[in-house]
GROMACS .gro file of C-alpha atoms in nm:
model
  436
    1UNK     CA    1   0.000   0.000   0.000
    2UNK     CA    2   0.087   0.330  -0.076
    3UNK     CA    3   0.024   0.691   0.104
    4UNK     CA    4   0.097   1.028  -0.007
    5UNK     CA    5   0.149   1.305   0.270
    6UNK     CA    6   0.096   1.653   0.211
    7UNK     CA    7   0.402   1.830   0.091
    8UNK     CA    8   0.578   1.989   0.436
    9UNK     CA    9   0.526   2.378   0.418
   10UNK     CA   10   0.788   2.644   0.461
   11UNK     CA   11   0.673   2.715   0.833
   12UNK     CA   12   0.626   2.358   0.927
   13UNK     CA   13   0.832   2.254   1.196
   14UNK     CA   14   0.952   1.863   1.254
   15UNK     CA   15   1.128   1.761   1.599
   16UNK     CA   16   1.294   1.504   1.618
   17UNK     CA   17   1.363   1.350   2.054
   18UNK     CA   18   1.670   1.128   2.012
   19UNK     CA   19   2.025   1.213   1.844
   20UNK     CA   20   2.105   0.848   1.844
   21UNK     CA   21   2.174   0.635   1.488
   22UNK     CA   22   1.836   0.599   1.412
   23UNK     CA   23   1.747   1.021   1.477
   24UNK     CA   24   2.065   1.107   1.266
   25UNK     CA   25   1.992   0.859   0.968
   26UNK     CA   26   1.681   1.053   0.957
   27UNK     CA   27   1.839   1.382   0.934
   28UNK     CA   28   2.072   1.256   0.644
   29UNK     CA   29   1.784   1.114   0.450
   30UNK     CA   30   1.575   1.418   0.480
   31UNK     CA   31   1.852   1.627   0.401
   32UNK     CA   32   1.876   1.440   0.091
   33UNK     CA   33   1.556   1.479  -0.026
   34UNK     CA   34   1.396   1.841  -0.174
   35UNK     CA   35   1.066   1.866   0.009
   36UNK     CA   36   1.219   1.810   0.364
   37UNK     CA   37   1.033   1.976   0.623
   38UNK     CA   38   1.191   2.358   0.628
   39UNK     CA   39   1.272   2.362   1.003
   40UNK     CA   40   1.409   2.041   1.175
   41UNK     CA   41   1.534   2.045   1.485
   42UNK     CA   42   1.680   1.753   1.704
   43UNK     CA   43   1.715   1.712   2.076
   44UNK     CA   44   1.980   1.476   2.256
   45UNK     CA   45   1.956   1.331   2.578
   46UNK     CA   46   2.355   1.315   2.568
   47UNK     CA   47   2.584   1.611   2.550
   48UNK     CA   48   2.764   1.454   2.289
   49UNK     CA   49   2.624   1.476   1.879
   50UNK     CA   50   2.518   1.120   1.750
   51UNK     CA   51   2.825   0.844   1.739
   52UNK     CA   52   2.798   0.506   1.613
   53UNK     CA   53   2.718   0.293   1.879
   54UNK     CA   54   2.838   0.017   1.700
   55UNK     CA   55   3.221   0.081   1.745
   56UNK     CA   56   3.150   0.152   2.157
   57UNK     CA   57   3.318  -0.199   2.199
   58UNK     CA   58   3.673  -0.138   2.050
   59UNK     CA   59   3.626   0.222   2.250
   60UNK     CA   60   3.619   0.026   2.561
   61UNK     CA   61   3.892  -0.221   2.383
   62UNK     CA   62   4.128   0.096   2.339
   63UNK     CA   63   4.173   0.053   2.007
   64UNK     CA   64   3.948   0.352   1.864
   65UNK     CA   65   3.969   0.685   2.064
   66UNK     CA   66   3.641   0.932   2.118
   67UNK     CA   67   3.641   1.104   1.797
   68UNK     CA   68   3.666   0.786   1.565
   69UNK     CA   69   3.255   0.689   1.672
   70UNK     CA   70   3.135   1.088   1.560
   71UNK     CA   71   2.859   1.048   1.306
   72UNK     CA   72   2.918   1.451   1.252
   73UNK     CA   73   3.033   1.747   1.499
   74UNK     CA   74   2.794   1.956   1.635
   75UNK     CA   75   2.863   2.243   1.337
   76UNK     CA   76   2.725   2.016   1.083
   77UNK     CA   77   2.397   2.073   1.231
   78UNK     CA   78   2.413   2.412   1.232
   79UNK     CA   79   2.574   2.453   0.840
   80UNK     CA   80   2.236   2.232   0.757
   81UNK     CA   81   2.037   2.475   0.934
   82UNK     CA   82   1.888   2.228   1.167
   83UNK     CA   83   1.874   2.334   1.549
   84UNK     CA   84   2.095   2.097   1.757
   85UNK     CA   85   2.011   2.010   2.137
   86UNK     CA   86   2.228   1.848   2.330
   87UNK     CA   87   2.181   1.724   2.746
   88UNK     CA   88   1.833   1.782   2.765
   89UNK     CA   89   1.584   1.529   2.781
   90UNK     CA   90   1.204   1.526   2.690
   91UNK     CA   91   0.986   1.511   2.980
   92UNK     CA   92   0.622   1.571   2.863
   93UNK     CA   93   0.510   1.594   2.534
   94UNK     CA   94   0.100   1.788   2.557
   95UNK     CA   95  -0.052   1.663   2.205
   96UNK     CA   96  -0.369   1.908   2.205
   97UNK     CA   97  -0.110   2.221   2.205
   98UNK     CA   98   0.178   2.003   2.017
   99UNK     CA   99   0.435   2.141   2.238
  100UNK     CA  100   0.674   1.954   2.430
  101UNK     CA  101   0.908   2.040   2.776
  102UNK     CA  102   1.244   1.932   2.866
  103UNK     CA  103   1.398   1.905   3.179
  104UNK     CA  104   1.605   2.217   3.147
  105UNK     CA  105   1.249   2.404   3.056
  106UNK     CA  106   1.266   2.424   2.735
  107UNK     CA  107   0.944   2.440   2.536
  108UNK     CA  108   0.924   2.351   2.157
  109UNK     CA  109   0.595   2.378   1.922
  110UNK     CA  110   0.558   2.161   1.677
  111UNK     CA  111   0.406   2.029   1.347
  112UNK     CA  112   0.503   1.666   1.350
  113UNK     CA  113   0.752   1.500   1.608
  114UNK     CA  114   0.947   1.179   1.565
  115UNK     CA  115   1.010   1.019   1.911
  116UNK     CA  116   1.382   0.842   1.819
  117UNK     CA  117   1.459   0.685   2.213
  118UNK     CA  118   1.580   0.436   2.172
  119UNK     CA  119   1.639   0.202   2.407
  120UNK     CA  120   1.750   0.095   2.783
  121UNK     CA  121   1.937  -0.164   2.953
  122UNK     CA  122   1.715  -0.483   3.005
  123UNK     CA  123   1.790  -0.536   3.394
  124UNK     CA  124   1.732  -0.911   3.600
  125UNK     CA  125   1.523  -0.946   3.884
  126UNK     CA  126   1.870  -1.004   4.054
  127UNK     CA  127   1.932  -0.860   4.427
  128UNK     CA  128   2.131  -0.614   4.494
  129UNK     CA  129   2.163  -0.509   4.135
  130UNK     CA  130   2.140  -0.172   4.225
  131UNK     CA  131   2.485  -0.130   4.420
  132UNK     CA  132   2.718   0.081   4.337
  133UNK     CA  133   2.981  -0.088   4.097
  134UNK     CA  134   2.713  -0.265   3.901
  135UNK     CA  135   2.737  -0.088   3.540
  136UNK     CA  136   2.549  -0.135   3.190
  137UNK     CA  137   2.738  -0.103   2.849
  138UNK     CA  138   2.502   0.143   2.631
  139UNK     CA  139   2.654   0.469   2.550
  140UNK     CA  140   2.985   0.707   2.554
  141UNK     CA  141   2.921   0.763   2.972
  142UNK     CA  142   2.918   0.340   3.015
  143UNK     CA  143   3.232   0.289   2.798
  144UNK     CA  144   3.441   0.573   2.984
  145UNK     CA  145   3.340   0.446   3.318
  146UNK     CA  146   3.432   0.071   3.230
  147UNK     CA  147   3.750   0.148   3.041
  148UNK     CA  148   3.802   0.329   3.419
  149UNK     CA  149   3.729   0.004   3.568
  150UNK     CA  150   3.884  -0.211   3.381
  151UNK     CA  151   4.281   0.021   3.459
  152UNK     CA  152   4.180  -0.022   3.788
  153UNK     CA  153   3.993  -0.361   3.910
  154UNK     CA  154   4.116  -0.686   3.906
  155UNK     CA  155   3.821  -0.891   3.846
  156UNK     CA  156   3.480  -0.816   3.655
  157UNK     CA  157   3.185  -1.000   3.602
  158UNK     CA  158   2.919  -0.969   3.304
  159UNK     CA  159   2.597  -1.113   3.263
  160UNK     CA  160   2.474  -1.163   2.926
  161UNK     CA  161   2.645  -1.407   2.658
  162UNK     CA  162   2.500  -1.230   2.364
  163UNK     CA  163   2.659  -1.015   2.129
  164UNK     CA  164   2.688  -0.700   2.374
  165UNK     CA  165   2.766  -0.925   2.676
  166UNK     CA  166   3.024  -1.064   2.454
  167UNK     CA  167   3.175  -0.736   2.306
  168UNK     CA  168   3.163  -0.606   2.655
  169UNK     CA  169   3.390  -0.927   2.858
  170UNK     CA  170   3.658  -0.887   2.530
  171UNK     CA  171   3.677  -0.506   2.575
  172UNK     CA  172   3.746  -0.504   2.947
  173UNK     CA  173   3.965  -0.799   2.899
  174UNK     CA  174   4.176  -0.631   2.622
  175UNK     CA  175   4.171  -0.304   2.837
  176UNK     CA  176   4.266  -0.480   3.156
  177UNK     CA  177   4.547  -0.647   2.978
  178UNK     CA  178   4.718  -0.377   2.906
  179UNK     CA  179   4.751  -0.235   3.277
  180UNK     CA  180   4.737  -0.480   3.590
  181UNK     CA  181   4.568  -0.755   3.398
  182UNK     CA  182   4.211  -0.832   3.465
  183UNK     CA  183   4.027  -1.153   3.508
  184UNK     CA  184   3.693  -1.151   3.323
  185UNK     CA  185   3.391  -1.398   3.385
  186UNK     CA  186   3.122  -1.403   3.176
  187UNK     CA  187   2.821  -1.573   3.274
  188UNK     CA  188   2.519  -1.680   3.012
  189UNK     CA  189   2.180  -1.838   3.158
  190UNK     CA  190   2.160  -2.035   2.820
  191UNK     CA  191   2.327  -2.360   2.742
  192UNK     CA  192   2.547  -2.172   2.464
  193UNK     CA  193   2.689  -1.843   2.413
  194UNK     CA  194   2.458  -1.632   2.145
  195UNK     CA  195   2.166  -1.892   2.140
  196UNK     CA  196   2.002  -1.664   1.924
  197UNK     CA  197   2.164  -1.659   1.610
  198UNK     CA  198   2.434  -1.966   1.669
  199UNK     CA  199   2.362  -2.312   1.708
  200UNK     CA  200   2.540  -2.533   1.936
  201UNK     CA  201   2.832  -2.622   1.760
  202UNK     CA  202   2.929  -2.285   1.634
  203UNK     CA  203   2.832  -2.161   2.015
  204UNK     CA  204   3.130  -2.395   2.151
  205UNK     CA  205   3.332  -2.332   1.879
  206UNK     CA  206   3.298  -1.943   2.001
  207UNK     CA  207   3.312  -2.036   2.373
  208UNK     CA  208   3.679  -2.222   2.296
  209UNK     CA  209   3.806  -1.931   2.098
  210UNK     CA  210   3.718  -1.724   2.397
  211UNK     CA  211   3.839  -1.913   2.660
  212UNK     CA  212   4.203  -1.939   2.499
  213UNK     CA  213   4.222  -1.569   2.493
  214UNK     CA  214   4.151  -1.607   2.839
  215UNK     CA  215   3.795  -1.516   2.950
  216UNK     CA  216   3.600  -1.764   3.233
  217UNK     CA  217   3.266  -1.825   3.042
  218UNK     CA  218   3.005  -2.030   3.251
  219UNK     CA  219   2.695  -2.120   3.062
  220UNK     CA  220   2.402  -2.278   3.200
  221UNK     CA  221   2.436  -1.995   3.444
  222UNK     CA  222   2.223  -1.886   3.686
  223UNK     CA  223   2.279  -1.526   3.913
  224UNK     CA  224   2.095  -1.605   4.207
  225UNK     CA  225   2.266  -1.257   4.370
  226UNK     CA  226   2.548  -1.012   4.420
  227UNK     CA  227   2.732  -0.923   4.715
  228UNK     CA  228   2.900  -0.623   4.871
  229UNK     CA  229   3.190  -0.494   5.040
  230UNK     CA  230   3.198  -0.378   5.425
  231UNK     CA  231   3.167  -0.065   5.199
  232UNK     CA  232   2.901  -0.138   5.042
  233UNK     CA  233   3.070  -0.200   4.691
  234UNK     CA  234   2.973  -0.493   4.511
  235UNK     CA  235   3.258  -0.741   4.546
  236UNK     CA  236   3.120  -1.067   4.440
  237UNK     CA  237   2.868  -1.302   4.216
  238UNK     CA  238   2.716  -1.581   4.372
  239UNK     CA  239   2.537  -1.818   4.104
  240UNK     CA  240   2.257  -2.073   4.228
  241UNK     CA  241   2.490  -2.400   4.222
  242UNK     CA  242   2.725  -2.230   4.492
  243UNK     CA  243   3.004  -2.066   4.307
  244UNK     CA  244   3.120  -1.719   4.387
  245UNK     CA  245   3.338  -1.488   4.158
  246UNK     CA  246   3.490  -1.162   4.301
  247UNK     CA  247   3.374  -0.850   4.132
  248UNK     CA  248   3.516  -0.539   4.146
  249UNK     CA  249   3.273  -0.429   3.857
  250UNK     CA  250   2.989  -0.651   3.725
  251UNK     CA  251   2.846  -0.530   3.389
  252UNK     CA  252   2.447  -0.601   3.304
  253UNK     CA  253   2.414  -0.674   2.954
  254UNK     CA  254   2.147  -0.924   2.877
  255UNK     CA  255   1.944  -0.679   2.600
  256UNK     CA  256   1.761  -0.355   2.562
  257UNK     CA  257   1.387  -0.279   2.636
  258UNK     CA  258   1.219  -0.001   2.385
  259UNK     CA  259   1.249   0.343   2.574
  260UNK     CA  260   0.889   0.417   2.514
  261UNK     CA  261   0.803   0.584   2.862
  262UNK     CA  262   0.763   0.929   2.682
  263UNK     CA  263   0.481   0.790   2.423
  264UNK     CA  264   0.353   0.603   2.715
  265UNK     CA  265   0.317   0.918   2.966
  266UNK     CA  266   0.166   1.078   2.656
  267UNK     CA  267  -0.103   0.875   2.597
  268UNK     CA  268   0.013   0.702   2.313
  269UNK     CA  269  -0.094   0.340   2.203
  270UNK     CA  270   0.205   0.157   2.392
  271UNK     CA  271   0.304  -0.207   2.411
  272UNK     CA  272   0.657  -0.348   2.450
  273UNK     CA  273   0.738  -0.070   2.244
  274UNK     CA  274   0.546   0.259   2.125
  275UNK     CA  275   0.289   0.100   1.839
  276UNK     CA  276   0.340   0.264   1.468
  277UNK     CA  277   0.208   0.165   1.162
  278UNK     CA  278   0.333   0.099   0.778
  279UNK     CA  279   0.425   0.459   0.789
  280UNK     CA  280   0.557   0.495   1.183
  281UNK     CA  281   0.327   0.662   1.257
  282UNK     CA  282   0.169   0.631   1.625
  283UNK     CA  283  -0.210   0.658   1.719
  284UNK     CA  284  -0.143   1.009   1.737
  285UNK     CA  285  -0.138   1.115   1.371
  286UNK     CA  286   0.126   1.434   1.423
  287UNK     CA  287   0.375   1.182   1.599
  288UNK     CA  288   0.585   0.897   1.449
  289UNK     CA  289   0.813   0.667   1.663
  290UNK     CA  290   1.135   0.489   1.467
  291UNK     CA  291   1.373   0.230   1.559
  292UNK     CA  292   1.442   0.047   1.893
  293UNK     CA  293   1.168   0.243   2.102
  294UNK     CA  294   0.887   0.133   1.811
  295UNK     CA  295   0.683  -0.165   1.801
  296UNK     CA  296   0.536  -0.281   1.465
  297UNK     CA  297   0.288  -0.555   1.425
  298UNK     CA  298   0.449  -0.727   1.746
  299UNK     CA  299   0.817  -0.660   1.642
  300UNK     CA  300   1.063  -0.451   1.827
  301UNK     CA  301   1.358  -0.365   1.707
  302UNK     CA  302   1.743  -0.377   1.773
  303UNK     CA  303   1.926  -0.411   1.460
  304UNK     CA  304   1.995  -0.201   1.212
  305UNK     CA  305   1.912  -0.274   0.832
  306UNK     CA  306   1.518  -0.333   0.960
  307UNK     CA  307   1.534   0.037   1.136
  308UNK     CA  308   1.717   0.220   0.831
  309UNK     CA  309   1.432   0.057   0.571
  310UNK     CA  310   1.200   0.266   0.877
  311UNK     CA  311   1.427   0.537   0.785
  312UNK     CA  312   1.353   0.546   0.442
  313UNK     CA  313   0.975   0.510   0.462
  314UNK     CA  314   0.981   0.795   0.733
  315UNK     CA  315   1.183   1.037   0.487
  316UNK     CA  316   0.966   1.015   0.261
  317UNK     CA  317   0.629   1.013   0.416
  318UNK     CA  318   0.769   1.354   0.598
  319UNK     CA  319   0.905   1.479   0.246
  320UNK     CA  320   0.571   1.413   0.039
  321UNK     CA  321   0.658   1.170  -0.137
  322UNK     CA  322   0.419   0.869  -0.252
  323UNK     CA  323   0.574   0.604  -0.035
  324UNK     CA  324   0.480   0.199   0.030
  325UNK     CA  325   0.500   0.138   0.372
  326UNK     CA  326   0.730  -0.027   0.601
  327UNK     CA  327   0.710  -0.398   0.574
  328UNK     CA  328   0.878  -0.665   0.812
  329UNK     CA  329   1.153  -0.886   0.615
  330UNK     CA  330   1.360  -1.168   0.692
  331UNK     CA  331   1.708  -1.047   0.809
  332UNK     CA  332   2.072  -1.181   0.801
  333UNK     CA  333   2.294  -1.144   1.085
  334UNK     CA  334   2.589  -1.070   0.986
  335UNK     CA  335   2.828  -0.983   1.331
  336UNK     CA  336   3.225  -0.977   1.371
  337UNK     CA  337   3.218  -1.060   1.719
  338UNK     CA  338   3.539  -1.022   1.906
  339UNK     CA  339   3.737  -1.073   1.593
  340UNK     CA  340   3.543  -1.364   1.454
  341UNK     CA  341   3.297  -1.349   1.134
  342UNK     CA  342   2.958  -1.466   1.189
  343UNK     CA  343   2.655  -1.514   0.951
  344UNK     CA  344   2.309  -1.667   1.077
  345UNK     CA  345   1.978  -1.626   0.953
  346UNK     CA  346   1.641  -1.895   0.959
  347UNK     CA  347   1.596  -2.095   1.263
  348UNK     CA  348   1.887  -2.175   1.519
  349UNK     CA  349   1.818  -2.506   1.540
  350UNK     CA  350   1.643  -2.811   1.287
  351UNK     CA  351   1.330  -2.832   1.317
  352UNK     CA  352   1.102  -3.159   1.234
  353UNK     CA  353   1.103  -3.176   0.801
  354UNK     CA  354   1.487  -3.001   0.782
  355UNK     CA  355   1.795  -3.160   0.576
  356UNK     CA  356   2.085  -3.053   0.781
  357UNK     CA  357   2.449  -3.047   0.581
  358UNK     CA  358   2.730  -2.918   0.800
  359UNK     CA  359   3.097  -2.851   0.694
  360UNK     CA  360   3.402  -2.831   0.965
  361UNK     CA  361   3.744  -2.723   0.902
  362UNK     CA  362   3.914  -2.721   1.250
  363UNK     CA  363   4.280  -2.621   1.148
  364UNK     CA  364   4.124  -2.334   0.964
  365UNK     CA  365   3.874  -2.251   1.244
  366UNK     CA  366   3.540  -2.246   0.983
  367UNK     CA  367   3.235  -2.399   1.042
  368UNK     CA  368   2.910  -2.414   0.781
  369UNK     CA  369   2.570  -2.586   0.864
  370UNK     CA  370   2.267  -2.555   0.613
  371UNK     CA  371   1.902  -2.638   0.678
  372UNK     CA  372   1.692  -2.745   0.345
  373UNK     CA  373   1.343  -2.825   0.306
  374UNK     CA  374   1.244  -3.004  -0.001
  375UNK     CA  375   1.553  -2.865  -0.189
  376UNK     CA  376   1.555  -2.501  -0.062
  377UNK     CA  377   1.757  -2.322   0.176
  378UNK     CA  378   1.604  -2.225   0.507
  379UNK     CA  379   1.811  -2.165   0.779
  380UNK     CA  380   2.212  -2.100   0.776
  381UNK     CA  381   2.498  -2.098   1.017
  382UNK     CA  382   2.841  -1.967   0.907
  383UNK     CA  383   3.110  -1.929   1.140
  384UNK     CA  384   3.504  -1.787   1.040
  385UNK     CA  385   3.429  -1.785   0.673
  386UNK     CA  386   3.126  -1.583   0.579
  387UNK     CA  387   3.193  -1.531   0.256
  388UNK     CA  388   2.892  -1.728   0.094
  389UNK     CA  389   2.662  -1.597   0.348
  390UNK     CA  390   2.470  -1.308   0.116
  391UNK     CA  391   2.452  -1.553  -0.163
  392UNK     CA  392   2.298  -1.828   0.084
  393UNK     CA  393   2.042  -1.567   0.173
  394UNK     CA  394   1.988  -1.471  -0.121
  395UNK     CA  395   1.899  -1.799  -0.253
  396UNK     CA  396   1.647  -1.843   0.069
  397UNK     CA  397   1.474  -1.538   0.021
  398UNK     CA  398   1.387  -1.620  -0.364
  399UNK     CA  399   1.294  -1.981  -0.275
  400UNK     CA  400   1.480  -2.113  -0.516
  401UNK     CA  401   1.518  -2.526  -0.544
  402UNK     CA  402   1.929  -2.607  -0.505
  403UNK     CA  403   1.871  -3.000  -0.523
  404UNK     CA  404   2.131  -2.925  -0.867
  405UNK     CA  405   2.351  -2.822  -0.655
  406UNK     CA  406   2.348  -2.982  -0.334
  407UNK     CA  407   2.661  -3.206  -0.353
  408UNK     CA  408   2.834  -2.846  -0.368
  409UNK     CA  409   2.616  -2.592  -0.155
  410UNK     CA  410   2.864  -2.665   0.143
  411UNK     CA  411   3.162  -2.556  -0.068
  412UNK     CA  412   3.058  -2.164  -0.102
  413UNK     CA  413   2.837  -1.964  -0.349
  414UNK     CA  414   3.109  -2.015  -0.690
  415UNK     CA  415   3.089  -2.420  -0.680
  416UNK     CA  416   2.726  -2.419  -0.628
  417UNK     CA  417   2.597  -2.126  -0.827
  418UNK     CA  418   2.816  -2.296  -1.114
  419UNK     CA  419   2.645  -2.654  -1.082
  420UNK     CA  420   2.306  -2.391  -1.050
  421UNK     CA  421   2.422  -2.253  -1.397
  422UNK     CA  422   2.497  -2.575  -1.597
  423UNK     CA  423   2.171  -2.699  -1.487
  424UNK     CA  424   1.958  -2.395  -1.591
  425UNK     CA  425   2.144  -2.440  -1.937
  426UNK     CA  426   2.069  -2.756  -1.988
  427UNK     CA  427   1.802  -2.808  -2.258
  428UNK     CA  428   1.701  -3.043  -2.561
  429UNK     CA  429   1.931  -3.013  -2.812
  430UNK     CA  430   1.748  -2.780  -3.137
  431UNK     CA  431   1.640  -2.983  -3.395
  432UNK     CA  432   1.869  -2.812  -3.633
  433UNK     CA  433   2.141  -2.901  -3.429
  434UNK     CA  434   2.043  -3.231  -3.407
  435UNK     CA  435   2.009  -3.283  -3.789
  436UNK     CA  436   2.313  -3.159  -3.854
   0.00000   0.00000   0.00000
């Protein structure tokens, strides 16, 4: 379906709450387009101007200083002629005046507002969580204050063995390293590290790569509490079989929940996250919600190629332009974790009806394993050498029947798209040919 939205006039005014990825990629594409709204302007909660998120692990890592994660510096704003504020954060948002306060006092007015939020921490019913030395891993602030941590502590603990939980242990490991040395345990409730995208054997192939560089991973963990100091520091983890690891620092990182308290205090339609449709935009006509603090049809958010195709539909619905809405699509993975390639998309695990083919190559440290139904592709795992990945997902998303090739699917996208090739040319011979 497609919707048309009135052209913005020259006194129309578009806010935009949130100076994270998602906010900026919105400025760019507006920019780029010659119907934008005529006055944009963006509030941060940070003092900083949107940073890639993305690169906050080798921050932490010291391999990347401050200014390598800027998006753009504050005077790009203001050469675009967009208004730019920083360290103040939305408190109320009244929808009959369209005007919105922050908790400096600001008041803006309106035309159409895109609430950007993001996201927060997800935090576990854990006791004690709340003492100080407990930390999360989200923005500039959390990196700074771990990298601080890590110079200075001797042991660390974090909870969550997904992709941030992961990127987290490595950076204050790699940190640590390079000072007084710190011991990191990382401790994952699952049976396997990243049980999301990663089945088992590419999880343990992970968890051994790990361990040799030197981190404690316990799976099949469970926090039953932390502990503190005569100073009331926390100084320890005890999980539910008994075992106890000294913390100077413990680190929550276990996933983010949408940061949809502003839609919610303004009356909003609010689930998990703040509800949009095809178009993002929120029971409230005037505002639209975009990336991790949206919810559409039952989907949240939290990586990025879904919320820059929300991006695009947004730009244009704000620019004018006749627009099909945003439609959910089946994504690929695709993560360097801690030095090692990973590709994953379909399900994690065979499921009743599924061919499985799996390739190993220890010395070489790469692991493939394909699921097939009825000759077509739908689930991979690629670990090390994700070079075929793309062309594995491409061939799920179009369906397409590989029996032709199967003998040679495991050996990457050339063998198999060749045996693909001969087969598709293969045809009765003309019978001009054939006379001759």
């Amino acid at each position: 379906m497609r919707q048309r939205h009135p052209a913005a006039t020259s006194s129309e005014h578009l806010v935009i709450v949130g100076n994270g990825m998602a906010g900026h990629r919105l400025v760019e594409a507006l920019l780029a387009r010659p119907e934008r709204p005529a006055r944009i302007t963006v509030i941060g909660a940070e003092t900083a101007p949107a940073y890639n998120r993305i690169l906050l692990s080798p921050l932490l890592a010291g391999e990347l200083q401050h200014d390598a994660l800027a998006l753009r510096c504050a005077e790009w704003y203001a050469e675009q002629g967009i208004e730019l504020v920083l360290g103040e954060q939305v408190e109320s948002i009244d929808r009959s005046a369209r005007r919105l306060t922050t908790d400096a006092g600001r008041e803006l007015d309106y035309d159409r507002l895109v609430l950007a939020t993001g996201s927060t921490p997800a935090r576990p019913p854990v006791p004690e969580l709340e003492l100080p030395g407990v930390q999360v891993f989200r923005d500039l602030h959390d990196a700074d204050a771990l990298a601080r941590a890590a110079e200075t502590g001797s042991n660390a603990v974090v909870i969550g063995g997904g992709l941030l939980g992961l990127e987290a242990a490595e950076g204050l490991r790699k940190r640590g390293q390079d000072k007084r040395g710190m011991q990191v345990s990382l401790l994952q409730r699952d049976d396997r590290l990243m049980n999301r995208q990663l089945d088992l054997t590419a999880a343990r192939l992970l968890e051994s790569e790990l361990r040799g560089r030197g981190l404690d991973i316990h799976t099949d963990a469970q926090l039953e509490r932390l502990e503190a100091d005569a100073e009331g520091q926390v100084c320890a983890a005890l999980l539910a079989d008994g075992t106890r690891l000294a913390a100077d620092c413990v680190v929550v990182a276990i996933g983010i929940v949408p940061q949809a308290e502003l839609g919610r205090v303004a009356g909003l339609e609010v689930n998990r996250g703040i509800v949009v449709d095809q178009w993002l935009t929120t029971s409230d006509p005037a505002i639209h919600a975009l990336g991790e603090c949206c919810e559409f049809e039952g989907h949240t958010f939290g990586l990025v190629e879904p919320i820059w195709r929300q991006v695009e539909v947004l730009a244009a619905h704000l620019s004018g332009e006749t627009v099909d809405g945003y439609v959910e699509q089946p994504t690929a993975t695709k993560l360097k974790v801690s030095g090692v390639s990973l590709y994953a998309f379909g399900p994690t695990d065979p499921e009743p009806g599924h061919e499985v083919l799996s390739y190993r190559d220890p010395q070489q440290g790469d692991y493939r394993r394909l699921l097939l139904r009825d000759g077509r592709l739908e689930g991979a795992v690629l670990y090390g050498d994700t070079a075929s990945g793309p062309w594995y997902f491409e061939q799920a998303l179009a369906e397409r029947d590989l029996s032709a090739c199967r003998a040679a699917l495991l050996l990457g996208a050339a063998d198999a798209q060749a045996l693909l090739d001969d087969a598709s040319n293969e045809s009765p011979q003309h019978p001009a040919k054939e006379a001759a």
